[in-house]
Short mmCIF file of C-alpha atoms in Angstrom, two decimals:
data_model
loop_
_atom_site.label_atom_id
_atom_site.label_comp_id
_atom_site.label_asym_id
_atom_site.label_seq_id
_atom_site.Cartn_x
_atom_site.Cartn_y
_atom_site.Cartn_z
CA UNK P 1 -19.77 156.67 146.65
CA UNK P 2 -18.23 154.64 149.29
CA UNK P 3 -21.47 154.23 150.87
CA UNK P 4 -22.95 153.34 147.57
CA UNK P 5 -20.80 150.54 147.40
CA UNK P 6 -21.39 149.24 150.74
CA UNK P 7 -25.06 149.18 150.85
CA UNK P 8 -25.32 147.44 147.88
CA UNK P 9 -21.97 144.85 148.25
CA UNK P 10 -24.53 141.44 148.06
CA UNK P 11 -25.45 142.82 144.48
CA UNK P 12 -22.26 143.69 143.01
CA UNK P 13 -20.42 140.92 144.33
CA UNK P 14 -23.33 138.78 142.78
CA UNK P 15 -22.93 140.43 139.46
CA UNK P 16 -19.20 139.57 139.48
CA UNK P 17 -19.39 135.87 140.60
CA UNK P 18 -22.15 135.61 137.77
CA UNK P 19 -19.81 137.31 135.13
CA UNK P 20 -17.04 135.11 136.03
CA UNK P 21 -18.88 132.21 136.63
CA UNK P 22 -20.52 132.81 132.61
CA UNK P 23 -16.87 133.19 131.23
CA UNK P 24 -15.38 130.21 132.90
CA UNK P 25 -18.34 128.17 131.10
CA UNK P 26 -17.82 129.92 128.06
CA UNK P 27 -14.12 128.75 127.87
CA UNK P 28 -14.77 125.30 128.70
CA UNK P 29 -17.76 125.14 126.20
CA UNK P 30 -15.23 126.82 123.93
CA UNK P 31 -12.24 124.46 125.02
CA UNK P 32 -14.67 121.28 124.53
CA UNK P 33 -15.40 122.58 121.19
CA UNK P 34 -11.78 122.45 119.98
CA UNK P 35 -10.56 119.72 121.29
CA UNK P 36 -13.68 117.57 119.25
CA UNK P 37 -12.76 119.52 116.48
CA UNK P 38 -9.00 118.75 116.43
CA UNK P 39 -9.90 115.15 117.66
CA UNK P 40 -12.01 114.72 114.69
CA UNK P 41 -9.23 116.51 112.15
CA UNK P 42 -6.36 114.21 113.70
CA UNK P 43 -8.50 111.12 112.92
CA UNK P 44 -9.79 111.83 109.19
CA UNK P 45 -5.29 112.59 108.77
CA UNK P 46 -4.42 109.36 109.92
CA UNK P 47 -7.11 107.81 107.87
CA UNK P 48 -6.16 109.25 105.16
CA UNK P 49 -2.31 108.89 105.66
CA UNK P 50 -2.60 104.80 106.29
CA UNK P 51 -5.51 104.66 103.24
CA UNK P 52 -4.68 100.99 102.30
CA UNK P 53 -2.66 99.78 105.31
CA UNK P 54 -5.26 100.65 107.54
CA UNK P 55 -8.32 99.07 108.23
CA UNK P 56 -5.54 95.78 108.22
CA UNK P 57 -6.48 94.02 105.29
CA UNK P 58 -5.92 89.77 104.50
CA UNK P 59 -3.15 90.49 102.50
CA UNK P 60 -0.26 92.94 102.07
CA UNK P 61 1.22 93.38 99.08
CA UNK P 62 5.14 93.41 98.66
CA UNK P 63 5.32 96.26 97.39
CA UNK P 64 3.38 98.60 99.73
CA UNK P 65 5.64 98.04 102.45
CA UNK P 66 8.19 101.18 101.64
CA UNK P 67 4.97 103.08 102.55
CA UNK P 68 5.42 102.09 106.18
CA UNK P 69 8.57 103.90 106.48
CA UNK P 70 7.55 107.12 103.89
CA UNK P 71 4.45 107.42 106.48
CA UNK P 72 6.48 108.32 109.76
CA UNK P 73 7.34 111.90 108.76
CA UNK P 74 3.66 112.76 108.33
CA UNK P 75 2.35 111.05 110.88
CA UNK P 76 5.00 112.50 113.29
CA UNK P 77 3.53 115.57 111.79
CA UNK P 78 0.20 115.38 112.45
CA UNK P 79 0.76 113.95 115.91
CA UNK P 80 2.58 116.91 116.47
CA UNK P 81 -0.12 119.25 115.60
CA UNK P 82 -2.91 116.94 117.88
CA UNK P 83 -0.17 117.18 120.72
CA UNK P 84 -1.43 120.08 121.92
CA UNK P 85 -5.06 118.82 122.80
CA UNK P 86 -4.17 115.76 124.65
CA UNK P 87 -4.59 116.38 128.58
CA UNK P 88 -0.85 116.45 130.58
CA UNK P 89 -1.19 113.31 132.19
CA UNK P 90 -1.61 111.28 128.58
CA UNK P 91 0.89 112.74 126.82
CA UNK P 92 3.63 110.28 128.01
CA UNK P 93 1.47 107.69 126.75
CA UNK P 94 0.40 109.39 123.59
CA UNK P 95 4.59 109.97 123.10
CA UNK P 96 5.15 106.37 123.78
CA UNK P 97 2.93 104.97 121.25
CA UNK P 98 3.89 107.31 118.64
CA UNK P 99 7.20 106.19 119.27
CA UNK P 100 6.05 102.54 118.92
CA UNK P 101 4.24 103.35 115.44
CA UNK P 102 8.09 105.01 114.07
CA UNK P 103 9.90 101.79 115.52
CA UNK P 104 7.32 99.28 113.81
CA UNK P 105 7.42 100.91 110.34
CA UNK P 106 10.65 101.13 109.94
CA UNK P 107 11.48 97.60 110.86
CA UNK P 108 8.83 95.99 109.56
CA UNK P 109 9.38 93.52 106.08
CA UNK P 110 7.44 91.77 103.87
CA UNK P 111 9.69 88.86 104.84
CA UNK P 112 8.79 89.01 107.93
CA UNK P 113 4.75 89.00 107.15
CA UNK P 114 5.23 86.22 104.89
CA UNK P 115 7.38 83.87 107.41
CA UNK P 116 4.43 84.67 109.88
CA UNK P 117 1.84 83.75 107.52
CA UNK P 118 3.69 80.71 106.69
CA UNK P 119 4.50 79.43 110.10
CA UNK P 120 2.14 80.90 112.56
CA UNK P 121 1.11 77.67 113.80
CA UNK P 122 4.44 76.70 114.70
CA UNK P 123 4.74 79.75 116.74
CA UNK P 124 3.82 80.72 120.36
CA UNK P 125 -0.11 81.59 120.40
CA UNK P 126 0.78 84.72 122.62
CA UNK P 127 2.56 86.07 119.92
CA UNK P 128 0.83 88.79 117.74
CA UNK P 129 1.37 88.54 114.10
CA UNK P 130 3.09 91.89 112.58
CA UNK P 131 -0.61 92.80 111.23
CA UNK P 132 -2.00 92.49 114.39
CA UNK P 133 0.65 95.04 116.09
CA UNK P 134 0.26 97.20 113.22
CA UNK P 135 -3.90 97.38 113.99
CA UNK P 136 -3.04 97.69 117.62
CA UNK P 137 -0.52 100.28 117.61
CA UNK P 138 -3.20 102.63 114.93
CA UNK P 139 -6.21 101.47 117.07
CA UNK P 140 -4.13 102.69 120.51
CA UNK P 141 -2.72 106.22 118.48
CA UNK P 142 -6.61 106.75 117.16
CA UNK P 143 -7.61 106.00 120.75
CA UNK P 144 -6.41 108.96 121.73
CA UNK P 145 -8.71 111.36 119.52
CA UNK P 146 -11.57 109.20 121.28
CA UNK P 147 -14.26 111.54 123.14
CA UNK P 148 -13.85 111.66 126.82
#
């Protein structure tokens, strides 16, 4: 048996580098797979959540702004659930601007559109307007389900 083994070590060792070799691109084809998958899911949620603030539109309406702050939970929520497919090194990043997106809805104020709006030529010209975060801050989260 032993001498089986020996005379024949090139093959078997071949067989097992090729098995492992086929499971290791298995699981990364398999990997890719759900990470698209979730990227794509993550995207058509926050869509769907932000359907009316997002794409940024000319105008906000006064009263749509008490859906900044009723957004946050399920946003938080379905960050949560993409969390898991962002690579190690992003997630401090991906935290961050999540954390930007809670702090910007639930300060944000139609008053404070409307005195942009009003006197944005008076203001500095490096200063974003609040609809302009807004877009930046979804664009930057969205960014994240982006195919690498």
């Amino acid at each position: 048996m032993i001498q089986l083994i020996i005379d024949n070590f090139i093959t078997i060792a071949g067989a097992i580098l090729t098995i492992v070799f086929g499971g290791y691109v298995t699981y990364r084809i398999y990997r890719k797979n759900r990470i698209a998958e979730a990227s794509t899911k993550f995207r058509n949620k926050i869509l769907t959540e932000l359907q009316g603030l997002y794409p940024v539109t000319q105008y906000w309406e006064q009263g749509i702004f008490p859906r900044f702050s009723q957004s946050i939970v399920k946003i938080e929520s379905i960050a949560t659930e993409f969390r898991h497919f962002i690579p190690f090194y992003r997630k401090r990043d991906f935290d961050a601007t999540l954390k930007n997106y809670c702090d910007y809805c639930n300060k944000i104020t139609w008053n404070e559109v409307a005195a942009y709006a009003m006197y944005k030529n008076s203001m500095d010209t490096k200063d974003k307007g609040p609809r302009e975060q807004f877009k930046n801050i979804i664009e930057h989260l969205l960014s994240f389900a982006n195919k690498d």
